[in-house]
Coordinates of C-alpha atoms in Angstrom, one line a residue:
Chain A
M1 CA 1.0 20.8 -12.3
A2 CA 2.5 17.7 -10.9
K3 CA 0.6 14.5 -10.2
I4 CA 1.0 13.5 -6.6
I5 CA 1.1 9.7 -6.1
V6 CA 1.4 8.1 -2.7
V7 CA 2.8 4.6 -2.4
T8 CA 1.2 3.1 0.7
S9 CA 0.1 -0.3 2.2
G10 CA -0.5 -0.2 5.9
K11 CA 1.5 -3.3 6.5
G12 CA 5.3 -3.0 6.6
G13 CA 7.7 -5.0 4.5
V14 CA 5.5 -5.5 1.5
G15 CA 7.6 -3.5 -0.8
K16 CA 6.6 0.2 -0.6
T17 CA 10.1 1.6 -0.8
T18 CA 11.2 -0.8 -3.5
S19 CA 8.1 0.1 -5.5
A20 CA 8.3 3.9 -4.9
A21 CA 12.0 3.8 -6.1
A22 CA 11.2 1.5 -9.1
I23 CA 8.2 3.5 -10.2
A24 CA 9.8 6.9 -9.8
T25 CA 12.8 5.6 -11.8
G26 CA 10.4 4.3 -14.5
L27 CA 8.6 7.6 -14.8
A28 CA 11.9 9.5 -15.1
L29 CA 13.2 7.0 -17.6
R30 CA 10.1 7.9 -19.7
G31 CA 11.0 11.6 -19.6
Q32 CA 8.8 12.7 -16.8
K33 CA 10.4 15.0 -14.3
T34 CA 9.9 13.1 -11.1
A35 CA 10.6 13.7 -7.4
V36 CA 10.4 10.9 -4.9
I37 CA 10.0 11.8 -1.2
D38 CA 10.7 9.6 1.8
F39 CA 8.1 10.2 4.5
D40 CA 9.4 7.6 6.9
V41 CA 11.0 10.0 9.4
G42 CA 13.3 8.2 11.8
L43 CA 13.6 5.1 9.6
R44 CA 14.6 6.4 6.2
N45 CA 15.5 3.8 3.6
L46 CA 14.6 5.2 0.2
D47 CA 18.1 6.7 0.0
L48 CA 19.6 3.2 0.3
I49 CA 17.4 1.7 -2.3
M50 CA 18.1 4.6 -4.7
G51 CA 21.8 4.3 -4.0
C52 CA 22.3 7.9 -2.8
E53 CA 22.8 7.3 0.9
R54 CA 26.2 8.9 1.0
R55 CA 25.0 12.1 -0.7
V56 CA 22.4 13.0 1.8
V57 CA 23.2 16.4 3.4
Y58 CA 19.8 17.9 4.2
D59 CA 16.4 16.2 4.5
L60 CA 12.7 16.8 4.4
V61 CA 12.6 17.9 8.0
N62 CA 15.4 20.4 7.5
V63 CA 13.4 21.9 4.7
I64 CA 10.2 22.1 6.7
Q65 CA 11.9 23.6 9.6
G66 CA 13.6 26.2 7.4
E67 CA 17.1 25.0 8.0
A68 CA 17.8 24.3 4.4
G69 CA 16.3 25.2 1.0
L70 CA 14.4 22.6 -1.0
N71 CA 17.1 22.8 -3.7
Q72 CA 19.8 22.0 -1.2
A73 CA 17.9 19.0 0.1
L74 CA 16.9 17.5 -3.3
I75 CA 19.4 14.9 -4.5
R76 CA 19.8 14.6 -8.2
D77 CA 19.8 10.9 -9.3
K78 CA 23.1 9.7 -10.8
R79 CA 21.6 7.5 -13.4
V80 CA 18.5 9.3 -14.7
D81 CA 18.4 13.0 -15.5
N82 CA 14.8 13.8 -14.5
L83 CA 14.8 12.2 -11.2
H84 CA 15.3 13.8 -7.8
I85 CA 15.2 12.3 -4.3
L86 CA 14.1 14.1 -1.1
P87 CA 15.3 11.9 1.8
A88 CA 13.6 11.7 5.2
S89 CA 15.4 12.7 8.4
Q90 CA 17.1 9.8 10.3
T91 CA 17.5 11.5 13.6
R92 CA 14.3 13.6 14.3
D93 CA 11.2 12.2 15.8
K94 CA 8.2 11.7 13.5
D95 CA 6.4 14.7 15.0
A96 CA 8.8 16.9 13.1
L97 CA 6.5 16.8 10.0
T98 CA 3.7 19.2 9.9
L99 CA 0.8 19.4 7.5
E100 CA 1.6 23.0 6.6
G101 CA 5.3 22.1 6.1
V102 CA 4.5 19.2 3.8
E103 CA 2.0 21.3 1.8
T104 CA 4.6 24.1 1.3
V105 CA 7.2 21.5 0.0
L106 CA 4.6 19.9 -2.3
N107 CA 3.4 23.3 -3.6
T108 CA 7.0 24.3 -4.5
L109 CA 7.7 20.9 -6.2
N110 CA 4.4 21.2 -8.0
K111 CA 5.7 24.0 -10.3
D112 CA 8.7 22.1 -11.6
F113 CA 7.8 18.5 -11.6
D114 CA 5.4 16.2 -13.6
Y115 CA 5.2 13.6 -10.9
I116 CA 5.7 13.6 -7.1
V117 CA 6.0 10.1 -5.6
C118 CA 5.5 9.9 -1.8
D119 CA 6.9 6.9 -0.1
S120 CA 4.7 6.3 2.9
P121 CA 5.9 4.8 6.2
A122 CA 4.1 1.6 7.4
G123 CA 1.2 1.9 9.8
I124 CA -1.8 4.2 9.8
E125 CA -0.3 6.9 12.1
R126 CA 0.5 10.5 11.4
G127 CA 3.4 9.8 9.0
A128 CA 1.3 7.6 6.8
Q129 CA -1.6 10.1 6.9
L130 CA 0.7 13.0 6.0
A131 CA 2.1 11.0 3.0
M132 CA -1.3 10.4 1.6
Y133 CA -3.1 13.7 2.5
F134 CA -2.3 15.6 -0.6
A135 CA -2.3 12.7 -3.0
D136 CA -4.1 12.6 -6.4
E137 CA -3.5 8.9 -6.9
A138 CA -2.6 6.1 -4.5
I139 CA -0.7 2.9 -5.2
V140 CA -1.7 0.3 -2.6
V141 CA 1.1 -2.2 -2.4
T142 CA -0.3 -5.6 -1.4
N143 CA 1.3 -9.1 -0.9
P144 CA -0.9 -12.1 -1.6
E145 CA -1.2 -12.8 2.1
V146 CA -4.0 -12.3 4.6
S147 CA -2.6 -9.6 6.9
S148 CA -1.4 -7.5 3.9
V149 CA -4.8 -7.6 2.2
R150 CA -6.6 -6.7 5.4
D151 CA -4.3 -3.8 6.0
S152 CA -4.7 -2.6 2.4
D153 CA -8.4 -2.5 3.0
R154 CA -7.8 -0.3 6.1
I155 CA -5.7 2.0 4.0
L156 CA -8.4 2.3 1.4
G157 CA -10.7 3.4 4.2
L158 CA -8.3 6.2 5.1
L159 CA -7.8 7.2 1.5
A160 CA -11.5 7.7 1.2
S161 CA -11.8 9.8 4.3
K162 CA -8.5 11.3 5.6
T163 CA -7.2 13.0 2.4
R164 CA -7.5 16.5 1.2
R165 CA -9.6 15.3 -1.8
A166 CA -12.0 13.6 0.6
E167 CA -12.2 16.5 3.1
R168 CA -12.9 19.0 0.3
G169 CA -15.5 16.7 -1.4
E170 CA -13.4 16.7 -4.6
D171 CA -13.0 13.7 -7.0
P172 CA -11.7 10.9 -4.8
V173 CA -8.1 9.8 -4.8
R174 CA -7.6 7.4 -7.7
E175 CA -6.7 4.0 -6.2
H176 CA -4.4 1.5 -7.8
L177 CA -3.7 -2.0 -6.6
L178 CA -0.1 -3.2 -7.0
I179 CA 0.5 -6.8 -6.1
T180 CA 4.1 -7.6 -5.2
R181 CA 5.9 -10.8 -4.3
Y182 CA 3.5 -12.8 -6.4
N183 CA 4.5 -16.5 -6.9
P184 CA 2.5 -18.1 -9.7
N185 CA 3.7 -21.5 -8.8
R186 CA 2.3 -21.3 -5.3
V187 CA -0.9 -19.8 -6.6
D188 CA -1.2 -22.7 -9.0
S189 CA -0.7 -25.2 -6.1
G190 CA -3.4 -23.4 -4.1
D191 CA -1.2 -22.1 -1.4
M192 CA -1.3 -18.4 -2.4
L193 CA -4.2 -16.0 -2.9
N194 CA -4.6 -15.4 -6.6
L195 CA -4.8 -12.0 -8.2
E196 CA -8.5 -12.3 -9.0
D197 CA -9.3 -13.0 -5.4
I198 CA -7.3 -10.1 -4.1
Q199 CA -8.9 -7.8 -6.6
E200 CA -12.3 -9.1 -5.7
I201 CA -11.7 -8.5 -2.0
L202 CA -10.2 -5.1 -2.3
A203 CA -12.4 -4.0 -5.3
I204 CA -9.8 -1.6 -6.9
K205 CA -8.2 -1.7 -10.3
L206 CA -5.0 -3.6 -10.7
V207 CA -2.1 -1.4 -11.9
G208 CA 0.6 -4.0 -11.8
L209 CA 1.8 -7.4 -10.6
I210 CA 5.3 -7.9 -9.6
P211 CA 6.4 -11.5 -9.4
E212 CA 8.6 -12.6 -6.5
S213 CA 12.0 -12.2 -8.0
E214 CA 15.6 -12.5 -7.1
A215 CA 16.3 -9.3 -9.0
V216 CA 14.6 -7.3 -6.3
L217 CA 17.1 -8.2 -3.6
R218 CA 19.9 -7.9 -6.0
A219 CA 18.8 -4.4 -6.9
S220 CA 18.5 -3.3 -3.3
N221 CA 21.9 -4.8 -2.5
Q222 CA 23.4 -2.6 -5.2
G223 CA 21.3 0.5 -4.6
I224 CA 20.0 0.4 -8.2
P225 CA 16.3 0.5 -8.5
V226 CA 15.1 -2.7 -10.1
T227 CA 13.6 -0.9 -13.1
H228 CA 17.1 -0.5 -14.4
D229 CA 17.4 -4.3 -14.6
E230 CA 15.6 -4.5 -17.9
A231 CA 16.3 -8.2 -18.3
S232 CA 14.6 -9.2 -15.1
D233 CA 11.0 -10.1 -14.7
A234 CA 10.5 -7.6 -11.8
G235 CA 12.2 -4.8 -13.8
Q236 CA 9.9 -5.4 -16.7
A237 CA 6.8 -5.7 -14.5
Y238 CA 7.6 -2.3 -12.9
A239 CA 8.1 -0.8 -16.4
D240 CA 4.6 -2.2 -17.3
T241 CA 3.2 -0.7 -14.1
V242 CA 4.6 2.7 -15.0
A243 CA 3.1 2.5 -18.5
R244 CA -0.3 1.7 -17.0
L245 CA 0.0 4.7 -14.6
M246 CA 0.5 6.8 -17.7
D247 CA -2.8 5.4 -19.0
E248 CA -1.4 3.0 -21.5
E249 CA -3.0 -0.4 -22.1
V250 CA -0.4 -3.1 -21.3
P251 CA -1.3 -6.8 -21.0
L252 CA -0.5 -8.5 -17.7
R253 CA 2.7 -10.6 -17.6
F254 CA 4.4 -12.9 -15.1
H255 CA 1.1 -14.1 -13.5
E256 CA 1.0 -17.5 -15.0
Y257 CA 2.5 -20.7 -13.7
Q258 CA 5.6 -21.7 -15.7
K259 CA 6.6 -25.2 -15.8
K260 CA 10.4 -25.6 -15.4
S261 CA 12.0 -27.4 -18.2
L262 CA 14.1 -30.5 -17.4
L263 CA 17.2 -28.7 -18.3
S264 CA 16.6 -25.7 -16.0
R265 CA 15.6 -28.1 -13.3
M266 CA 18.9 -30.0 -13.7
F267 CA 21.0 -26.9 -13.8
G268 CA 19.0 -24.9 -11.3
G269 CA 18.0 -22.1 -13.7
G270 CA 16.0 -19.8 -11.5
R271 CA 14.2 -16.6 -12.4
R272 CA 16.5 -13.9 -13.5
Chain B
M1 CA -2.3 -40.6 -9.1
K2 CA -5.1 -40.6 -6.6
L3 CA -2.8 -39.9 -3.8
L4 CA -1.3 -37.0 -5.8
D5 CA -4.8 -35.6 -6.4
F6 CA -5.6 -36.0 -2.7
L7 CA -2.5 -34.1 -1.7
K8 CA -3.2 -31.4 -4.2
R9 CA -6.8 -30.9 -3.0
E10 CA -5.6 -30.6 0.6
R11 CA -3.2 -27.9 -0.4
K12 CA -5.7 -26.0 -2.5
K13 CA -7.6 -25.3 0.6
S14 CA -5.2 -22.8 2.2
A15 CA -5.7 -20.1 -0.3
S16 CA -9.5 -20.5 -0.4
V17 CA -9.6 -20.5 3.4
A18 CA -7.6 -17.2 3.3
K19 CA -10.1 -15.8 0.8
E20 CA -13.1 -16.7 2.9
R21 CA -11.5 -15.3 6.1
L22 CA -10.6 -12.1 4.3
Q23 CA -14.1 -11.6 2.9
I24 CA -15.6 -11.8 6.3
I25 CA -13.1 -9.5 8.1
V26 CA -13.1 -6.9 5.3
A27 CA -16.9 -6.8 5.2
H28 CA -16.8 -6.1 9.0
Q29 CA -14.1 -3.4 8.5
R30 CA -16.1 -1.7 5.9
S31 CA -19.3 -1.7 8.0
Q32 CA -17.3 0.4 10.5
R33 CA -15.7 2.6 7.9
G34 CA -17.9 5.6 7.9
Q35 CA -18.6 5.7 11.6
P36 CA -17.3 8.4 13.9
D37 CA -14.2 7.8 16.0
Y38 CA -16.2 7.9 19.2
M39 CA -18.4 4.9 18.4
P40 CA -16.2 2.2 20.0
M41 CA -16.0 4.2 23.2
L42 CA -19.7 5.0 23.1
E43 CA -20.5 1.4 22.7
K44 CA -18.3 0.4 25.6
E45 CA -19.8 3.0 27.9
L46 CA -23.3 2.2 27.0
L47 CA -22.6 -1.4 27.8
E48 CA -21.2 -0.3 31.2
V49 CA -24.3 1.7 32.0
I50 CA -26.6 -1.2 31.1
R51 CA -24.6 -3.5 33.2
R52 CA -25.2 -1.4 36.2
Y53 CA -28.8 -2.5 36.1
V54 CA -28.9 -5.8 34.1
Q55 CA -26.2 -8.3 33.6
V56 CA -26.0 -8.8 29.8
D57 CA -23.5 -10.4 27.5
D58 CA -21.4 -8.5 25.0
E59 CA -23.3 -10.0 22.2
A60 CA -26.6 -9.0 23.7
V61 CA -26.0 -5.4 22.8
N62 CA -26.1 -4.4 19.2
I63 CA -25.4 -0.8 18.2
T64 CA -25.7 0.5 14.7
L65 CA -25.4 4.0 13.3
D66 CA -27.3 4.6 10.0
S67 CA -26.9 7.8 8.1
E68 CA -29.5 9.0 5.8
D69 CA -29.6 12.3 3.8
N70 CA -29.2 14.8 6.7
C71 CA -29.8 12.8 9.8
S72 CA -28.2 9.9 11.5
V73 CA -30.0 7.3 13.5
L74 CA -28.3 5.5 16.5
E75 CA -30.0 2.2 17.0
L76 CA -29.5 0.4 20.3
N77 CA -30.7 -3.1 20.5
V78 CA -30.4 -4.9 23.9
T79 CA -31.6 -8.4 24.5
L80 CA -32.4 -8.7 28.1
P81 CA -32.0 -12.0 29.9
K82 CA -35.1 -13.7 31.3
S83 CA -35.7 -12.8 34.9

Protein backbone atom coordinates (compact mmCIF):
# COMPACT_ATOMS: atom_id res chain seq x y z
CA MET A 1 0.00 0.00 0.00
CA ALA A 2 1.37 3.34 -1.05
CA LYS A 3 0.98 6.51 0.91
CA ILE A 4 -0.46 9.22 -1.31
CA ILE A 5 0.91 12.70 -0.55
CA VAL A 6 -0.34 15.81 -2.32
CA VAL A 7 1.91 18.85 -2.51
CA THR A 8 -0.41 21.83 -2.73
CA SER A 9 -0.69 25.53 -1.87
CA GLY A 10 -3.46 27.40 -3.65
CA LYS A 11 -1.12 30.20 -4.63
CA GLY A 12 1.24 29.77 -7.56
CA GLY A 13 4.99 30.23 -7.48
CA VAL A 14 5.51 29.30 -3.86
CA GLY A 15 7.58 26.19 -4.60
CA LYS A 16 5.16 23.29 -5.06
CA THR A 17 7.01 21.66 -7.93
CA THR A 18 10.44 22.31 -6.39
CA SER A 19 9.19 20.75 -3.15
CA ALA A 20 7.46 17.80 -4.83
CA ALA A 21 10.66 17.01 -6.76
CA ALA A 22 12.91 17.47 -3.73
CA ILE A 23 10.71 15.42 -1.41
CA ALA A 24 10.14 12.60 -3.90
CA THR A 25 13.89 12.47 -4.47
CA GLY A 26 14.54 12.45 -0.73
CA LEU A 27 12.10 9.58 -0.17
CA ALA A 28 13.68 7.55 -2.98
CA LEU A 29 17.19 8.24 -1.65
CA ARG A 30 16.02 6.68 1.59
CA GLY A 31 15.06 3.51 -0.20
CA GLN A 32 11.34 4.18 -0.56
CA LYS A 33 9.91 3.28 -3.93
CA THR A 34 8.42 6.57 -5.02
CA ALA A 35 6.38 7.89 -7.93
CA VAL A 36 5.91 11.60 -8.47
CA ILE A 37 2.99 12.73 -10.64
CA ASP A 38 2.55 16.12 -12.29
CA PHE A 39 -1.13 17.15 -12.21
CA ASP A 40 -0.58 20.50 -13.90
CA VAL A 41 -2.08 19.61 -17.28
CA GLY A 42 -1.20 22.21 -19.90
CA LEU A 43 1.62 23.73 -17.85
CA ARG A 44 3.82 20.83 -16.93
CA ASN A 45 7.13 21.65 -15.27
CA LEU A 46 7.96 18.77 -12.99
CA ASP A 47 9.84 17.10 -15.86
CA LEU A 48 12.13 20.15 -16.13
CA ILE A 49 12.82 20.31 -12.41
CA MET A 50 13.53 16.57 -12.38
CA GLY A 51 15.75 16.92 -15.45
CA CYS A 52 13.89 14.39 -17.61
CA GLU A 53 12.12 16.75 -20.04
CA ARG A 54 13.73 15.16 -23.08
CA ARG A 55 12.66 11.68 -22.11
CA VAL A 56 8.93 12.40 -22.00
CA VAL A 57 7.09 10.22 -24.51
CA TYR A 58 3.71 9.57 -22.96
CA ASP A 59 1.98 11.41 -20.14
CA LEU A 60 -0.75 11.11 -17.53
CA VAL A 61 -3.49 12.04 -19.99
CA ASN A 62 -2.32 9.42 -22.51
CA VAL A 63 -2.57 6.81 -19.77
CA ILE A 64 -6.01 7.94 -18.63
CA GLN A 65 -7.31 7.96 -22.20
CA GLY A 66 -5.91 4.49 -22.82
CA GLU A 67 -3.40 5.63 -25.46
CA ALA A 68 -0.43 4.31 -23.52
CA GLY A 69 0.22 1.94 -20.67
CA LEU A 70 1.29 3.24 -17.30
CA ASN A 71 4.69 1.54 -17.62
CA GLN A 72 5.27 3.28 -20.94
CA ALA A 73 4.55 6.68 -19.45
CA LEU A 74 6.50 6.32 -16.21
CA ILE A 75 10.01 7.75 -16.53
CA ARG A 76 12.72 6.13 -14.49
CA ASP A 77 14.93 8.70 -12.76
CA LYS A 78 18.54 8.76 -13.96
CA ARG A 79 20.03 9.41 -10.54
CA VAL A 80 17.96 7.44 -8.05
CA ASP A 81 16.84 3.86 -8.54
CA ASN A 82 13.53 3.86 -6.77
CA LEU A 83 12.18 7.02 -8.33
CA HIS A 84 9.69 7.32 -11.19
CA ILE A 85 8.13 10.38 -12.77
CA LEU A 86 4.73 10.59 -14.44
CA PRO A 87 4.61 13.83 -16.44
CA ALA A 88 1.51 15.90 -17.21
CA SER A 89 0.33 16.55 -20.72
CA GLN A 90 1.52 19.78 -22.28
CA THR A 91 -0.98 19.98 -25.10
CA ARG A 92 -4.32 18.79 -23.78
CA ASP A 93 -6.75 20.98 -21.94
CA LYS A 94 -7.20 20.47 -18.26
CA ASP A 95 -10.57 18.74 -18.65
CA ALA A 96 -8.73 15.73 -20.00
CA LEU A 97 -8.31 14.42 -16.44
CA THR A 98 -11.18 12.45 -14.95
CA LEU A 99 -11.72 11.33 -11.40
CA GLU A 100 -12.10 7.70 -12.50
CA GLY A 101 -8.97 7.90 -14.64
CA VAL A 102 -6.88 9.32 -11.82
CA GLU A 103 -8.25 6.67 -9.46
CA THR A 104 -7.28 3.86 -11.84
CA VAL A 105 -3.73 5.22 -12.21
CA LEU A 106 -3.31 5.61 -8.45
CA ASN A 107 -4.75 2.14 -7.77
CA THR A 108 -2.25 0.60 -10.17
CA LEU A 109 0.70 2.51 -8.66
CA ASN A 110 -0.55 1.65 -5.20
CA LYS A 111 0.52 -1.98 -5.62
CA ASP A 112 4.13 -1.30 -6.54
CA PHE A 113 5.09 1.87 -4.70
CA ASP A 114 5.65 3.01 -1.12
CA TYR A 115 4.93 6.67 -1.81
CA ILE A 116 2.99 8.52 -4.48
CA VAL A 117 3.70 12.26 -4.52
CA CYS A 118 1.11 14.35 -6.38
CA ASP A 119 2.32 17.75 -7.56
CA SER A 120 -0.80 19.94 -7.63
CA PRO A 121 -1.38 22.85 -10.00
CA ALA A 122 -1.99 26.28 -8.47
CA GLY A 123 -5.54 27.45 -7.86
CA ILE A 124 -8.53 25.67 -6.39
CA GLU A 125 -10.04 24.46 -9.64
CA ARG A 126 -10.54 20.96 -10.93
CA GLY A 127 -6.86 20.09 -11.43
CA ALA A 128 -5.98 21.04 -7.87
CA GLN A 129 -9.01 19.19 -6.52
CA LEU A 130 -8.15 16.05 -8.48
CA ALA A 131 -4.57 16.16 -7.21
CA MET A 132 -5.77 16.22 -3.59
CA TYR A 133 -8.86 13.99 -3.86
CA PHE A 134 -7.23 10.64 -3.09
CA ALA A 135 -4.54 11.95 -0.74
CA ASP A 136 -3.69 10.41 2.62
CA GLU A 137 -1.42 13.30 3.54
CA ALA A 138 -1.05 16.86 2.32
CA ILE A 139 1.97 19.10 2.30
CA VAL A 140 0.77 22.71 2.22
CA VAL A 141 3.57 24.82 0.80
CA THR A 142 3.47 28.34 2.19
CA ASN A 143 5.66 31.42 1.78
CA PRO A 144 5.94 33.86 4.70
CA GLU A 145 3.74 36.33 2.88
CA VAL A 146 0.08 37.34 3.32
CA SER A 147 -1.43 36.08 0.06
CA SER A 148 0.27 32.72 0.33
CA VAL A 149 -0.89 32.21 3.94
CA ARG A 150 -4.45 33.16 3.08
CA ASP A 151 -4.53 30.80 0.09
CA SER A 152 -3.08 28.00 2.21
CA ASP A 153 -5.98 28.44 4.58
CA ARG A 154 -8.40 28.10 1.65
CA ILE A 155 -6.66 24.89 0.62
CA LEU A 156 -6.98 23.55 4.17
CA GLY A 157 -10.72 24.14 3.86
CA LEU A 158 -10.82 22.07 0.66
CA LEU A 159 -8.71 19.30 2.18
CA ALA A 160 -11.25 19.05 4.97
CA SER A 161 -14.24 18.81 2.64
CA LYS A 162 -13.40 17.90 -0.96
CA THR A 163 -11.29 14.79 -0.54
CA ARG A 164 -12.23 11.14 -0.60
CA ARG A 165 -11.35 10.80 3.07
CA ALA A 166 -13.64 13.71 3.94
CA GLU A 167 -16.50 12.49 1.77
CA ARG A 168 -16.33 8.98 3.18
CA GLY A 169 -16.04 10.22 6.75
CA GLU A 170 -12.70 8.44 7.19
CA ASP A 171 -9.75 9.79 9.19
CA PRO A 172 -9.00 13.23 7.78
CA VAL A 173 -6.10 13.94 5.44
CA ARG A 174 -2.98 14.47 7.55
CA GLU A 175 -1.93 18.07 6.94
CA HIS A 176 1.66 19.27 7.07
CA LEU A 177 2.90 22.82 6.80
CA LEU A 178 6.00 23.38 4.69
CA ILE A 179 7.33 26.92 4.84
CA THR A 180 9.55 27.83 1.89
CA ARG A 181 11.61 30.90 0.97
CA TYR A 182 12.08 31.73 4.63
CA ASN A 183 14.56 34.49 5.28
CA PRO A 184 15.61 34.56 8.98
CA ASN A 185 17.32 37.90 8.53
CA ARG A 186 14.17 39.59 7.33
CA VAL A 187 12.18 37.85 10.07
CA ASP A 188 14.63 39.24 12.58
CA SER A 189 14.24 42.76 11.24
CA GLY A 190 10.46 42.44 11.50
CA ASP A 191 9.71 42.52 7.79
CA MET A 192 8.73 38.90 7.38
CA LEU A 193 6.12 36.76 9.15
CA ASN A 194 7.91 34.38 11.48
CA LEU A 195 7.29 30.65 11.53
CA GLU A 196 5.44 30.72 14.84
CA ASP A 197 2.98 33.28 13.49
CA ILE A 198 2.33 31.27 10.34
CA GLN A 199 1.79 28.12 12.38
CA GLU A 200 -0.51 29.97 14.74
CA ILE A 201 -2.64 31.32 11.90
CA LEU A 202 -2.90 28.09 9.94
CA ALA A 203 -2.94 25.82 13.02
CA ILE A 204 -1.26 22.81 11.41
CA LYS A 205 1.93 21.00 12.25
CA LEU A 206 5.18 22.16 10.69
CA VAL A 207 6.92 19.45 8.68
CA GLY A 208 9.75 21.56 7.34
CA LEU A 209 11.23 24.97 6.84
CA ILE A 210 13.20 25.70 3.70
CA PRO A 211 15.33 28.84 3.83
CA GLU A 212 15.48 31.13 0.84
CA SER A 213 18.52 29.77 -0.89
CA GLU A 214 20.57 30.24 -4.01
CA ALA A 215 20.81 26.47 -4.25
CA VAL A 216 17.16 26.22 -5.33
CA LEU A 217 17.55 28.22 -8.55
CA ARG A 218 20.86 26.50 -9.23
CA ALA A 219 19.14 23.13 -8.87
CA SER A 220 16.28 24.01 -11.19
CA ASN A 221 18.70 25.46 -13.75
CA GLN A 222 20.41 22.09 -13.89
CA GLY A 223 17.35 19.89 -13.56
CA ILE A 224 18.74 18.22 -10.47
CA PRO A 225 16.38 18.25 -7.47
CA VAL A 226 17.94 20.32 -4.68
CA THR A 227 17.99 17.32 -2.33
CA HIS A 228 21.03 16.09 -4.27
CA ASP A 229 22.90 19.25 -3.26
CA GLU A 230 23.77 17.87 0.15
CA ALA A 231 26.08 20.75 0.98
CA SER A 232 23.34 23.36 0.57
CA ASP A 233 21.03 24.63 3.28
CA ALA A 234 17.92 23.98 1.16
CA GLY A 235 19.08 20.46 0.31
CA GLN A 236 19.59 19.66 3.98
CA ALA A 237 16.29 21.28 4.92
CA TYR A 238 14.45 19.06 2.42
CA ALA A 239 16.27 15.98 3.73
CA ASP A 240 15.07 16.93 7.24
CA THR A 241 11.54 17.36 5.89
CA VAL A 242 11.62 13.88 4.37
CA ALA A 243 12.81 12.41 7.67
CA ARG A 244 9.91 14.08 9.47
CA LEU A 245 7.46 12.75 6.89
CA MET A 246 8.80 9.31 7.80
CA ASP A 247 7.94 10.07 11.44
CA GLU A 248 11.45 10.78 12.63
CA GLU A 249 12.13 13.50 15.15
CA VAL A 250 14.49 16.02 13.61
CA PRO A 251 15.30 19.40 15.17
CA LEU A 252 14.54 22.49 13.12
CA ARG A 253 17.46 24.16 11.34
CA PHE A 254 18.06 27.30 9.29
CA HIS A 255 15.39 29.32 11.07
CA GLU A 256 17.66 31.55 13.11
CA TYR A 257 19.23 34.81 12.12
CA GLN A 258 22.89 34.40 11.30
CA LYS A 259 25.13 37.36 11.65
CA LYS A 260 27.55 37.60 8.78
CA SER A 261 31.13 37.65 9.84
CA LEU A 262 33.32 40.53 8.79
CA LEU A 263 35.21 38.29 6.41
CA SER A 264 32.17 36.96 4.62
CA ARG A 265 30.83 40.49 4.38
CA MET A 266 34.03 41.63 2.77
CA PHE A 267 34.24 38.75 0.38
CA GLY A 268 30.51 38.47 -0.21
CA GLY A 269 30.16 34.95 1.09
CA GLY A 270 26.49 34.22 0.54
CA ARG A 271 24.52 31.16 1.50
CA ARG A 272 25.59 28.10 -0.33
CA MET B 1 21.48 54.55 18.77
CA LYS B 2 18.06 56.02 19.40
CA LEU B 3 17.64 56.68 15.73
CA LEU B 4 18.54 53.07 14.99
CA ASP B 5 16.01 51.82 17.52
CA PHE B 6 13.39 54.05 16.03
CA LEU B 7 14.03 52.77 12.52
CA LYS B 8 14.02 49.21 13.73
CA ARG B 9 10.69 49.62 15.51
CA GLU B 10 9.18 51.14 12.39
CA ARG B 11 10.22 48.10 10.42
CA LYS B 12 9.01 45.61 13.00
CA LYS B 13 5.55 46.78 12.23
CA SER B 14 5.13 45.30 8.78
CA ALA B 15 5.24 41.63 9.85
CA SER B 16 2.91 42.24 12.79
CA VAL B 17 0.51 44.18 10.58
CA ALA B 18 0.57 41.17 8.24
CA LYS B 19 -0.23 38.86 11.13
CA GLU B 20 -3.16 40.96 12.35
CA ARG B 21 -4.63 41.25 8.87
CA LEU B 22 -4.27 37.52 8.31
CA GLN B 23 -5.90 36.62 11.61
CA ILE B 24 -8.98 38.63 10.66
CA ILE B 25 -9.31 37.38 7.09
CA VAL B 26 -8.62 33.77 8.01
CA ALA B 27 -11.23 33.86 10.79
CA HIS B 28 -13.73 35.20 8.26
CA GLN B 29 -12.79 32.51 5.73
CA ARG B 30 -13.21 29.80 8.33
CA SER B 31 -16.65 31.02 9.36
CA GLN B 32 -17.75 30.40 5.77
CA ARG B 33 -15.96 27.09 5.46
CA GLY B 34 -18.71 24.62 6.21
CA GLN B 35 -21.50 26.50 4.53
CA PRO B 36 -23.17 25.23 1.37
CA ASP B 37 -22.13 26.64 -2.01
CA TYR B 38 -25.49 28.33 -2.54
CA MET B 39 -25.13 30.65 0.46
CA PRO B 40 -23.59 33.68 -1.30
CA MET B 41 -26.29 33.48 -4.01
CA LEU B 42 -29.04 33.04 -1.43
CA GLU B 43 -27.73 36.02 0.45
CA LYS B 44 -27.67 38.15 -2.66
CA GLU B 45 -31.18 37.21 -3.76
CA LEU B 46 -32.66 37.66 -0.31
CA LEU B 47 -31.19 41.13 -0.25
CA GLU B 48 -32.75 41.87 -3.65
CA VAL B 49 -36.17 40.74 -2.45
CA ILE B 50 -35.94 42.86 0.68
CA ARG B 51 -34.90 45.85 -1.39
CA ARG B 52 -38.05 45.59 -3.47
CA TYR B 53 -39.91 46.74 -0.37
CA VAL B 54 -37.43 48.54 1.84
CA GLN B 55 -34.21 50.27 0.94
CA VAL B 56 -31.54 48.73 3.21
CA ASP B 57 -27.76 48.78 3.22
CA ASP B 58 -25.65 45.69 2.60
CA GLU B 59 -24.57 45.75 6.21
CA ALA B 60 -28.15 45.88 7.46
CA VAL B 61 -28.70 42.28 6.48
CA ASN B 62 -27.02 39.54 8.42
CA ILE B 63 -27.44 35.93 7.43
CA THR B 64 -26.00 33.03 9.37
CA LEU B 65 -26.37 29.31 9.00
CA ASP B 66 -25.92 27.26 12.13
CA SER B 67 -25.81 23.52 12.07
CA GLU B 68 -26.68 21.48 15.08
CA ASP B 69 -26.91 17.71 15.35
CA ASN B 70 -29.41 16.99 12.62
CA CYS B 71 -30.93 20.31 11.74
CA SER B 72 -29.67 23.57 10.34
CA VAL B 73 -31.02 26.97 11.24
CA LEU B 74 -30.91 29.82 8.76
CA GLU B 75 -31.03 33.07 10.68
CA LEU B 76 -31.88 36.24 8.81
CA ASN B 77 -31.43 39.49 10.63
CA VAL B 78 -32.55 42.69 8.91
CA THR B 79 -32.20 46.10 10.48
CA LEU B 80 -34.86 48.28 8.93
CA PRO B 81 -34.30 52.00 8.61
CA LYS B 82 -36.52 54.36 10.57
CA SER B 83 -39.46 55.44 8.47
